[in-house]
Amino acid sequence: MLEKYYIITFASSTFAMSAKFILSSETGFRIIPLPTEIDASCGLCLKIEYDQFENIYQKIIENKIEFERVFICELDEERLKCTILTMRQQQ
Amino acid sequence: MEINAVGLACPKPVILAKKHIRSNPSQALTIYVDNEIATQNLTKLALQLHLHAKTTKLSNDRYSVEISPTSDSNTNSEENTIFNIPDNENTCKIMDDFSEDYIVIISSDEMGKGDELFSKTLLEGFLYALCEQDLLPKYILFYNKGVTLTTINENTLKDLKSLEQKGVEVLSCGMCLDHYNLKEKLGVGSITNMYRICELMSKYRNVMPC
């Protein structure tokens, strides 16, 4: 079964943790370890449910949360494929 | 695929077979060995991996073990040839040594000691990553504050339900659920007691992220 979701990466885990804190009243997202398909380094990222992306992304922009990249990911038969959509937002 | 393990001392045939099976789980494999102990160990490996194994004695010092995927585990016991192996000190008997079974033990709602929110996020990340492992644990045990992960943490509940669907048994300590007033909120797996926890911890390899 194909699962689609969005991933937002950050410059460091600290930014990911602040995003988690700022978005704590929202649903449809969670912090996960950075998938190795995106980057082999150790880090945290935001995983956003496909149908919740618009809402969460808007909150990220409104709150000026610094991120690096946005990916659309497809998980099919244990194979994860992520495509970059947007580059960084920095204050 | 064929592997010629004739002349190789144990546990080499099992290691070679296991390596091949891990890389090519859906491919049938025939391994040639020169002793009955090796055929037993290969058969046991296949059973542990829920695969079908069939041993054929080709000559006094040559056997073949065919390992293949099966959807019916009952065929294993019917078709596997089990030889009577004399108890010989010089004979290699690895039997259970190649077992990859392990259990995960969660004793807290944090992974390691440090910043609280960060440590909680790390543990949630651990369970998320566990879902994606090729080799899953047989059991995940939760005790002390770890039981919050089987009750009130929505992120971990989702991952644990996914693990449960893949055959992992999720067990929470009953008195811990009582202590934290969470018994009514158990959202995944079942309740266990300290005797079972003790038994499982001593029986399997322990992975303890907390």
JSON list of C-alpha atoms in Angstrom, two decimals, chain A residues 5 17 20 30-33 44 47 49, chain B residues 117-118 121 124-125 128-129 155 158-159:
[
{"chain": "A", "resi": 5, "resn": "TYR", "atom": "CA", "xyz": [3.47, 12.15, 3.48]},
{"chain": "A", "resi": 17, "resn": "MET", "atom": "CA", "xyz": [12.36, 20.57, 18.72]},
{"chain": "A", "resi": 20, "resn": "LYS", "atom": "CA", "xyz": [7.47, 20.56, 17.79]},
{"chain": "A", "resi": 30, "resn": "ARG", "atom": "CA", "xyz": [5.18, 14.17, 14.39]},
{"chain": "A", "resi": 31, "resn": "ILE", "atom": "CA", "xyz": [8.90, 14.39, 14.90]},
{"chain": "A", "resi": 32, "resn": "ILE", "atom": "CA", "xyz": [10.79, 11.38, 13.53]},
{"chain": "A", "resi": 33, "resn": "PRO", "atom": "CA", "xyz": [14.46, 10.48, 13.01]},
{"chain": "A", "resi": 44, "resn": "LEU", "atom": "CA", "xyz": [15.19, 14.91, 13.55]},
{"chain": "A", "resi": 47, "resn": "LYS", "atom": "CA", "xyz": [6.68, 14.13, 9.27]},
{"chain": "A", "resi": 49, "resn": "GLU", "atom": "CA", "xyz": [0.32, 13.61, 7.14]},
{"chain": "B", "resi": 117, "resn": "LEU", "atom": "CA", "xyz": [11.31, 16.92, 25.92]},
{"chain": "B", "resi": 118, "resn": "PHE", "atom": "CA", "xyz": [14.30, 15.94, 23.82]},
{"chain": "B", "resi": 121, "resn": "THR", "atom": "CA", "xyz": [11.33, 12.71, 21.41]},
{"chain": "B", "resi": 124, "resn": "GLU", "atom": "CA", "xyz": [9.48, 8.13, 20.15]},
{"chain": "B", "resi": 125, "resn": "GLY", "atom": "CA", "xyz": [12.03, 8.24, 17.36]},
{"chain": "B", "resi": 128, "resn": "TYR", "atom": "CA", "xyz": [9.44, 4.81, 14.86]},
{"chain": "B", "resi": 129, "resn": "ALA", "atom": "CA", "xyz": [12.80, 3.49, 13.63]},
{"chain": "B", "resi": 155, "resn": "ASN", "atom": "CA", "xyz": [2.60, 8.68, 18.42]},
{"chain": "B", "resi": 158, "resn": "LYS", "atom": "CA", "xyz": [0.44, 4.20, 16.31]},
{"chain": "B", "resi": 159, "resn": "ASP", "atom": "CA", "xyz": [3.89, 2.66, 15.93]}
]
